[in-house]
Amino acid sequence: MTTDTGMYALSIITENRAGVLRDVATVMADYRANIQMIQQSIITDGPNTGKAYLYFEFEECGNHPELIADLARVPSVVDVTIYPPFSRIFGSRVIIIGGGAQVAQVALGAVNEADRHNIRGERISVDTIPLVGEKTLALAVDAVARLPRASILVLAGSLMGGEVSQAVDRVRAAGIPVIALKMAGSVPSHADLVVTDPIQAGVFAVMHVSGKAVFDINRVRGREF
């Protein structure tokens, strides 16, 4: 699981203008806050519509009250709020991609297994997206390596190969294991593990992510169940 000892997060609402990110990052650098993740967007509804939203996760900087106070003094900053990091709230992410019916069955197993672990204090979340089409699937699989806290990918479908298999290789090279349902196409031969039962595939995925389960995909890599 993701370890977050000494990790903190904050959100900043600012005026939408050039140079804001530079100004905010300069203050954080002055406090030696080592930024681990940043997200930026424009707020599209509510009282701050049109303003910029910045979200940072960073390592312990030693003086949070002064950091927050100095950030609030940046001329374009409207609001600063500190939070626990996402790893403490949503935790490690199981990503499920593929056909709707198969995705739903994998999610059924994953959600039930995650509930068993989360009720005991772990944090494992399940993300799903049903998709069709080789190029669309390949783009989604490639994107998994860019998702924060993505810990394992399950490919659930009846037929996957070609560009999807190449994307699977890239995701595995990035350190994210891949479970595939037994299906037509070349994807199963590129995955770490092939599972016939979609519910069991979801259970395996969560057990691998869990810090307390005894299942380790590295010990059964290349097997089919």
PDB file of N, CA, C and O in Angstrom, residues 81-137:
ATOM      1  N   THR A  81      -6.450  25.891   2.241  1.00  0.00           N
ATOM      2  CA  THR A  81      -6.993  24.900   3.169  1.00  0.00           C
ATOM      3  C   THR A  81      -6.071  23.694   3.190  1.00  0.00           C
ATOM      4  O   THR A  81      -5.635  23.220   2.131  1.00  0.00           O
ATOM      5  N   ILE A  82      -5.779  23.171   4.373  1.00  0.00           N
ATOM      6  CA  ILE A  82      -4.895  21.999   4.491  1.00  0.00           C
ATOM      7  C   ILE A  82      -5.741  20.758   4.770  1.00  0.00           C
ATOM      8  O   ILE A  82      -6.771  20.834   5.448  1.00  0.00           O
ATOM      9  N   TYR A  83      -5.330  19.623   4.197  1.00  0.00           N
ATOM     10  CA  TYR A  83      -6.069  18.363   4.296  1.00  0.00           C
ATOM     11  C   TYR A  83      -5.092  17.205   4.547  1.00  0.00           C
ATOM     12  O   TYR A  83      -3.886  17.341   4.326  1.00  0.00           O
ATOM     13  N   PRO A  84      -5.629  16.027   4.927  1.00  0.00           N
ATOM     14  CA  PRO A  84      -4.831  14.805   4.824  1.00  0.00           C
ATOM     15  C   PRO A  84      -4.658  14.472   3.340  1.00  0.00           C
ATOM     16  O   PRO A  84      -5.508  14.836   2.526  1.00  0.00           O
ATOM     17  N   PRO A  85      -3.596  13.787   2.944  1.00  0.00           N
ATOM     18  CA  PRO A  85      -3.418  13.426   1.528  1.00  0.00           C
ATOM     19  C   PRO A  85      -4.443  12.382   1.093  1.00  0.00           C
ATOM     20  O   PRO A  85      -5.046  11.681   1.910  1.00  0.00           O
ATOM     21  N   PHE A  86      -4.626  12.265  -0.239  1.00  0.00           N
ATOM     22  CA  PHE A  86      -5.585  11.307  -0.785  1.00  0.00           C
ATOM     23  C   PHE A  86      -5.267   9.876  -0.369  1.00  0.00           C
ATOM     24  O   PHE A  86      -6.166   9.047  -0.240  1.00  0.00           O
ATOM     25  N   SER A  87      -3.984   9.565  -0.174  1.00  0.00           N
ATOM     26  CA  SER A  87      -3.624   8.198   0.204  1.00  0.00           C
ATOM     27  C   SER A  87      -4.223   7.819   1.548  1.00  0.00           C
ATOM     28  O   SER A  87      -4.462   6.647   1.823  1.00  0.00           O
ATOM     29  N   ARG A  88      -4.477   8.808   2.408  1.00  0.00           N
ATOM     30  CA  ARG A  88      -5.079   8.533   3.705  1.00  0.00           C
ATOM     31  C   ARG A  88      -6.605   8.498   3.627  1.00  0.00           C
ATOM     32  O   ARG A  88      -7.265   8.001   4.527  1.00  0.00           O
ATOM     33  N   ILE A  89      -7.169   9.048   2.551  1.00  0.00           N
ATOM     34  CA  ILE A  89      -8.623   9.128   2.424  1.00  0.00           C
ATOM     35  C   ILE A  89      -9.145   8.030   1.501  1.00  0.00           C
ATOM     36  O   ILE A  89      -9.982   7.214   1.881  1.00  0.00           O
ATOM     37  N   PHE A  90      -8.650   8.000   0.264  1.00  0.00           N
ATOM     38  CA  PHE A  90      -9.087   7.002  -0.714  1.00  0.00           C
ATOM     39  C   PHE A  90      -8.100   5.854  -0.860  1.00  0.00           C
ATOM     40  O   PHE A  90      -8.438   4.798  -1.386  1.00  0.00           O
ATOM     41  N   GLY A  91      -6.858   6.050  -0.461  1.00  0.00           N
ATOM     42  CA  GLY A  91      -5.870   4.984  -0.454  1.00  0.00           C
ATOM     43  C   GLY A  91      -5.416   4.536  -1.829  1.00  0.00           C
ATOM     44  O   GLY A  91      -5.491   5.279  -2.808  1.00  0.00           O
ATOM     45  N   SER A  92      -4.953   3.283  -1.897  1.00  0.00           N
ATOM     46  CA  SER A  92      -4.491   2.702  -3.150  1.00  0.00           C
ATOM     47  C   SER A  92      -5.679   2.423  -4.060  1.00  0.00           C
ATOM     48  O   SER A  92      -6.774   2.088  -3.596  1.00  0.00           O
ATOM     49  N   ARG A  93      -5.456   2.539  -5.371  1.00  0.00           N
ATOM     50  CA  ARG A  93      -6.556   2.413  -6.326  1.00  0.00           C
ATOM     51  C   ARG A  93      -6.439   1.147  -7.164  1.00  0.00           C
ATOM     52  O   ARG A  93      -5.388   0.863  -7.741  1.00  0.00           O
ATOM     53  N   VAL A  94      -7.531   0.399  -7.232  1.00  0.00           N
ATOM     54  CA  VAL A  94      -7.671  -0.729  -8.159  1.00  0.00           C
ATOM     55  C   VAL A  94      -8.407  -0.189  -9.385  1.00  0.00           C
ATOM     56  O   VAL A  94      -9.518   0.334  -9.267  1.00  0.00           O
ATOM     57  N   ILE A  95      -7.802  -0.308 -10.567  1.00  0.00           N
ATOM     58  CA  ILE A  95      -8.395   0.207 -11.792  1.00  0.00           C
ATOM     59  C   ILE A  95      -8.930  -0.955 -12.623  1.00  0.00           C
ATOM     60  O   ILE A  95      -8.197  -1.920 -12.885  1.00  0.00           O
ATOM     61  N   ILE A  96     -10.200  -0.863 -13.037  1.00  0.00           N
ATOM     62  CA  ILE A  96     -10.830  -1.921 -13.836  1.00  0.00           C
ATOM     63  C   ILE A  96     -11.303  -1.315 -15.145  1.00  0.00           C
ATOM     64  O   ILE A  96     -12.090  -0.356 -15.145  1.00  0.00           O
ATOM     65  N   ILE A  97     -10.836  -1.870 -16.266  1.00  0.00           N
ATOM     66  CA  ILE A  97     -11.163  -1.347 -17.593  1.00  0.00           C
ATOM     67  C   ILE A  97     -11.655  -2.491 -18.468  1.00  0.00           C
ATOM     68  O   ILE A  97     -11.084  -3.589 -18.443  1.00  0.00           O
ATOM     69  N   GLY A  98     -12.687  -2.243 -19.263  1.00  0.00           N
ATOM     70  CA  GLY A  98     -13.135  -3.268 -20.207  1.00  0.00           C
ATOM     71  C   GLY A  98     -14.615  -3.168 -20.514  1.00  0.00           C
ATOM     72  O   GLY A  98     -15.212  -2.099 -20.439  1.00  0.00           O
ATOM     73  N   GLY A  99     -15.220  -4.299 -20.854  1.00  0.00           N
ATOM     74  CA  GLY A  99     -16.628  -4.340 -21.209  1.00  0.00           C
ATOM     75  C   GLY A  99     -17.523  -4.192 -19.992  1.00  0.00           C
ATOM     76  O   GLY A  99     -17.177  -4.639 -18.890  1.00  0.00           O
ATOM     77  N   GLY A 100     -18.679  -3.578 -20.175  1.00  0.00           N
ATOM     78  CA  GLY A 100     -19.533  -3.234 -19.050  1.00  0.00           C
ATOM     79  C   GLY A 100     -19.889  -4.394 -18.143  1.00  0.00           C
ATOM     80  O   GLY A 100     -19.772  -4.303 -16.923  1.00  0.00           O
ATOM     81  N   ALA A 101     -20.367  -5.523 -18.717  1.00  0.00           N
ATOM     82  CA  ALA A 101     -20.793  -6.650 -17.890  1.00  0.00           C
ATOM     83  C   ALA A 101     -19.623  -7.243 -17.115  1.00  0.00           C
ATOM     84  O   ALA A 101     -19.731  -7.537 -15.921  1.00  0.00           O
ATOM     85  N   GLN A 102     -18.478  -7.410 -17.795  1.00  0.00           N
ATOM     86  CA  GLN A 102     -17.309  -7.982 -17.126  1.00  0.00           C
ATOM     87  C   GLN A 102     -16.752  -7.028 -16.074  1.00  0.00           C
ATOM     88  O   GLN A 102     -16.340  -7.437 -14.982  1.00  0.00           O
ATOM     89  N   VAL A 103     -16.720  -5.727 -16.404  1.00  0.00           N
ATOM     90  CA  VAL A 103     -16.246  -4.728 -15.440  1.00  0.00           C
ATOM     91  C   VAL A 103     -17.107  -4.773 -14.173  1.00  0.00           C
ATOM     92  O   VAL A 103     -16.599  -4.729 -13.053  1.00  0.00           O
ATOM     93  N   ALA A 104     -18.425  -4.871 -14.344  1.00  0.00           N
ATOM     94  CA  ALA A 104     -19.332  -4.894 -13.197  1.00  0.00           C
ATOM     95  C   ALA A 104     -19.066  -6.094 -12.300  1.00  0.00           C
ATOM     96  O   ALA A 104     -19.102  -5.989 -11.065  1.00  0.00           O
ATOM     97  N   GLN A 105     -18.776  -7.253 -12.900  1.00  0.00           N
ATOM     98  CA  GLN A 105     -18.517  -8.453 -12.099  1.00  0.00           C
ATOM     99  C   GLN A 105     -17.173  -8.372 -11.376  1.00  0.00           C
ATOM    100  O   GLN A 105     -17.065  -8.772 -10.221  1.00  0.00           O
ATOM    101  N   VAL A 106     -16.157  -7.849 -12.064  1.00  0.00           N
ATOM    102  CA  VAL A 106     -14.863  -7.661 -11.394  1.00  0.00           C
ATOM    103  C   VAL A 106     -15.015  -6.671 -10.243  1.00  0.00           C
ATOM    104  O   VAL A 106     -14.489  -6.883  -9.142  1.00  0.00           O
ATOM    105  N   ALA A 107     -15.756  -5.584 -10.494  1.00  0.00           N
ATOM    106  CA  ALA A 107     -15.966  -4.583  -9.446  1.00  0.00           C
ATOM    107  C   ALA A 107     -16.707  -5.184  -8.255  1.00  0.00           C
ATOM    108  O   ALA A 107     -16.434  -4.824  -7.096  1.00  0.00           O
ATOM    109  N   LEU A 108     -17.643  -6.097  -8.510  1.00  0.00           N
ATOM    110  CA  LEU A 108     -18.372  -6.750  -7.429  1.00  0.00           C
ATOM    111  C   LEU A 108     -17.408  -7.461  -6.481  1.00  0.00           C
ATOM    112  O   LEU A 108     -17.491  -7.318  -5.249  1.00  0.00           O
ATOM    113  N   GLY A 109     -16.482  -8.227  -7.057  1.00  0.00           N
ATOM    114  CA  GLY A 109     -15.506  -8.913  -6.218  1.00  0.00           C
ATOM    115  C   GLY A 109     -14.564  -7.948  -5.526  1.00  0.00           C
ATOM    116  O   GLY A 109     -14.247  -8.107  -4.341  1.00  0.00           O
ATOM    117  N   ALA A 110     -14.118  -6.911  -6.261  1.00  0.00           N
ATOM    118  CA  ALA A 110     -13.154  -5.963  -5.701  1.00  0.00           C
ATOM    119  C   ALA A 110     -13.766  -5.141  -4.576  1.00  0.00           C
ATOM    120  O   ALA A 110     -13.137  -4.940  -3.524  1.00  0.00           O
ATOM    121  N   VAL A 111     -14.985  -4.650  -4.779  1.00  0.00           N
ATOM    122  CA  VAL A 111     -15.619  -3.813  -3.752  1.00  0.00           C
ATOM    123  C   VAL A 111     -15.899  -4.611  -2.486  1.00  0.00           C
ATOM    124  O   VAL A 111     -15.661  -4.139  -1.365  1.00  0.00           O
ATOM    125  N   ASN A 112     -16.372  -5.829  -2.636  1.00  0.00           N
ATOM    126  CA  ASN A 112     -16.637  -6.656  -1.458  1.00  0.00           C
ATOM    127  C   ASN A 112     -15.357  -6.981  -0.700  1.00  0.00           C
ATOM    128  O   ASN A 112     -15.335  -6.956   0.536  1.00  0.00           O
ATOM    129  N   GLU A 113     -14.292  -7.271  -1.428  1.00  0.00           N
ATOM    130  CA  GLU A 113     -13.019  -7.568  -0.767  1.00  0.00           C
ATOM    131  C   GLU A 113     -12.432  -6.310  -0.132  1.00  0.00           C
ATOM    132  O   GLU A 113     -11.890  -6.358   0.982  1.00  0.00           O
ATOM    133  N   ALA A 114     -12.530  -5.167  -0.830  1.00  0.00           N
ATOM    134  CA  ALA A 114     -12.014  -3.914  -0.270  1.00  0.00           C
ATOM    135  C   ALA A 114     -12.749  -3.551   1.016  1.00  0.00           C
ATOM    136  O   ALA A 114     -12.143  -3.061   1.972  1.00  0.00           O
ATOM    137  N   ASP A 115     -14.053  -3.779   1.034  1.00  0.00           N
ATOM    138  CA  ASP A 115     -14.830  -3.487   2.233  1.00  0.00           C
ATOM    139  C   ASP A 115     -14.310  -4.274   3.430  1.00  0.00           C
ATOM    140  O   ASP A 115     -14.218  -3.754   4.546  1.00  0.00           O
ATOM    141  N   ARG A 116     -13.947  -5.517   3.189  1.00  0.00           N
ATOM    142  CA  ARG A 116     -13.428  -6.370   4.266  1.00  0.00           C
ATOM    143  C   ARG A 116     -12.139  -5.795   4.843  1.00  0.00           C
ATOM    144  O   ARG A 116     -11.889  -5.862   6.062  1.00  0.00           O
ATOM    145  N   HIS A 117     -11.289  -5.212   3.982  1.00  0.00           N
ATOM    146  CA  HIS A 117     -10.018  -4.650   4.451  1.00  0.00           C
ATOM    147  C   HIS A 117     -10.196  -3.248   5.015  1.00  0.00           C
ATOM    148  O   HIS A 117      -9.590  -2.897   6.034  1.00  0.00           O
ATOM    149  N   ASN A 118     -11.036  -2.445   4.364  1.00  0.00           N
ATOM    150  CA  ASN A 118     -11.189  -1.059   4.804  1.00  0.00           C
ATOM    151  C   ASN A 118     -11.861  -0.947   6.161  1.00  0.00           C
ATOM    152  O   ASN A 118     -11.596  -0.012   6.925  1.00  0.00           O
ATOM    153  N   ILE A 119     -12.744  -1.888   6.465  1.00  0.00           N
ATOM    154  CA  ILE A 119     -13.410  -1.844   7.761  1.00  0.00           C
ATOM    155  C   ILE A 119     -12.419  -2.093   8.896  1.00  0.00           C
ATOM    156  O   ILE A 119     -12.681  -1.764  10.060  1.00  0.00           O
ATOM    157  N   ARG A 120     -11.249  -2.628   8.539  1.00  0.00           N
ATOM    158  CA  ARG A 120     -10.189  -2.874   9.519  1.00  0.00           C
ATOM    159  C   ARG A 120      -9.091  -1.810   9.459  1.00  0.00           C
ATOM    160  O   ARG A 120      -8.005  -2.005   9.995  1.00  0.00           O
ATOM    161  N   GLY A 121      -9.371  -0.720   8.758  1.00  0.00           N
ATOM    162  CA  GLY A 121      -8.451   0.413   8.806  1.00  0.00           C
ATOM    163  C   GLY A 121      -7.639   0.667   7.556  1.00  0.00           C
ATOM    164  O   GLY A 121      -6.936   1.679   7.484  1.00  0.00           O
ATOM    165  N   GLU A 122      -7.704  -0.230   6.558  1.00  0.00           N
ATOM    166  CA  GLU A 122      -6.986   0.034   5.317  1.00  0.00           C
ATOM    167  C   GLU A 122      -7.789   1.003   4.455  1.00  0.00           C
ATOM    168  O   GLU A 122      -8.949   1.318   4.755  1.00  0.00           O
ATOM    169  N   ARG A 123      -7.168   1.485   3.393  1.00  0.00           N
ATOM    170  CA  ARG A 123      -7.865   2.359   2.458  1.00  0.00           C
ATOM    171  C   ARG A 123      -7.565   1.886   1.035  1.00  0.00           C
ATOM    172  O   ARG A 123      -6.478   2.103   0.510  1.00  0.00           O
ATOM    173  N   ILE A 124      -8.539   1.220   0.431  1.00  0.00           N
ATOM    174  CA  ILE A 124      -8.419   0.722  -0.942  1.00  0.00           C
ATOM    175  C   ILE A 124      -9.666   1.164  -1.692  1.00  0.00           C
ATOM    176  O   ILE A 124     -10.792   0.897  -1.252  1.00  0.00           O
ATOM    177  N   SER A 125      -9.504   1.851  -2.805  1.00  0.00           N
ATOM    178  CA  SER A 125     -10.642   2.301  -3.600  1.00  0.00           C
ATOM    179  C   SER A 125     -10.649   1.593  -4.947  1.00  0.00           C
ATOM    180  O   SER A 125      -9.615   1.100  -5.414  1.00  0.00           O
ATOM    181  N   VAL A 126     -11.815   1.551  -5.575  1.00  0.00           N
ATOM    182  CA  VAL A 126     -11.999   0.823  -6.834  1.00  0.00           C
ATOM    183  C   VAL A 126     -12.526   1.797  -7.884  1.00  0.00           C
ATOM    184  O   VAL A 126     -13.554   2.439  -7.680  1.00  0.00           O
ATOM    185  N   ASP A 127     -11.809   1.918  -9.008  1.00  0.00           N
ATOM    186  CA  ASP A 127     -12.209   2.793 -10.110  1.00  0.00           C
ATOM    187  C   ASP A 127     -12.526   1.931 -11.334  1.00  0.00           C
ATOM    188  O   ASP A 127     -11.739   1.052 -11.695  1.00  0.00           O
ATOM    189  N   THR A 128     -13.647   2.195 -11.988  1.00  0.00           N
ATOM    190  CA  THR A 128     -14.024   1.411 -13.160  1.00  0.00           C
ATOM    191  C   THR A 128     -14.381   2.319 -14.327  1.00  0.00           C
ATOM    192  O   THR A 128     -14.847   3.438 -14.137  1.00  0.00           O
ATOM    193  N   ILE A 129     -14.152   1.807 -15.539  1.00  0.00           N
ATOM    194  CA  ILE A 129     -14.641   2.479 -16.741  1.00  0.00           C
ATOM    195  C   ILE A 129     -14.885   1.434 -17.824  1.00  0.00           C
ATOM    196  O   ILE A 129     -13.964   0.721 -18.234  1.00  0.00           O
ATOM    197  N   PRO A 130     -16.144   1.284 -18.290  1.00  0.00           N
ATOM    198  CA  PRO A 130     -16.431   0.367 -19.395  1.00  0.00           C
ATOM    199  C   PRO A 130     -16.133   1.048 -20.725  1.00  0.00           C
ATOM    200  O   PRO A 130     -16.609   2.158 -20.975  1.00  0.00           O
ATOM    201  N   LEU A 131     -15.342   0.389 -21.556  1.00  0.00           N
ATOM    202  CA  LEU A 131     -14.929   0.965 -22.839  1.00  0.00           C
ATOM    203  C   LEU A 131     -14.922  -0.101 -23.918  1.00  0.00           C
ATOM    204  O   LEU A 131     -14.741  -1.294 -23.628  1.00  0.00           O
ATOM    205  N   VAL A 132     -15.065   0.322 -25.179  1.00  0.00           N
ATOM    206  CA  VAL A 132     -14.936  -0.586 -26.307  1.00  0.00           C
ATOM    207  C   VAL A 132     -14.046   0.058 -27.360  1.00  0.00           C
ATOM    208  O   VAL A 132     -13.916   1.283 -27.419  1.00  0.00           O
ATOM    209  N   GLY A 133     -13.422  -0.772 -28.176  1.00  0.00           N
ATOM    210  CA  GLY A 133     -12.564  -0.269 -29.249  1.00  0.00           C
ATOM    211  C   GLY A 133     -11.091  -0.349 -28.866  1.00  0.00           C
ATOM    212  O   GLY A 133     -10.697   0.071 -27.787  1.00  0.00           O
ATOM    213  N   GLU A 134     -10.295  -0.904 -29.787  1.00  0.00           N
ATOM    214  CA  GLU A 134      -8.878  -1.135 -29.503  1.00  0.00           C
ATOM    215  C   GLU A 134      -8.141   0.146 -29.136  1.00  0.00           C
ATOM    216  O   GLU A 134      -7.425   0.191 -28.131  1.00  0.00           O
ATOM    217  N   LYS A 135      -8.297   1.195 -29.934  1.00  0.00           N
ATOM    218  CA  LYS A 135      -7.562   2.429 -29.667  1.00  0.00           C
ATOM    219  C   LYS A 135      -8.021   3.074 -28.362  1.00  0.00           C
ATOM    220  O   LYS A 135      -7.198   3.573 -27.589  1.00  0.00           O
ATOM    221  N   THR A 136      -9.320   3.076 -28.140  1.00  0.00           N
ATOM    222  CA  THR A 136      -9.855   3.658 -26.908  1.00  0.00           C
ATOM    223  C   THR A 136      -9.335   2.909 -25.688  1.00  0.00           C
ATOM    224  O   THR A 136      -8.922   3.523 -24.686  1.00  0.00           O
ATOM    225  N   LEU A 137      -9.346   1.590 -25.754  1.00  0.00           N
ATOM    226  CA  LEU A 137      -8.833   0.784 -24.641  1.00  0.00           C
ATOM    227  C   LEU A 137      -7.341   1.014 -24.428  1.00  0.00           C
ATOM    228  O   LEU A 137      -6.877   1.143 -23.285  1.00  0.00           O
TER     229      LEU A 137
END
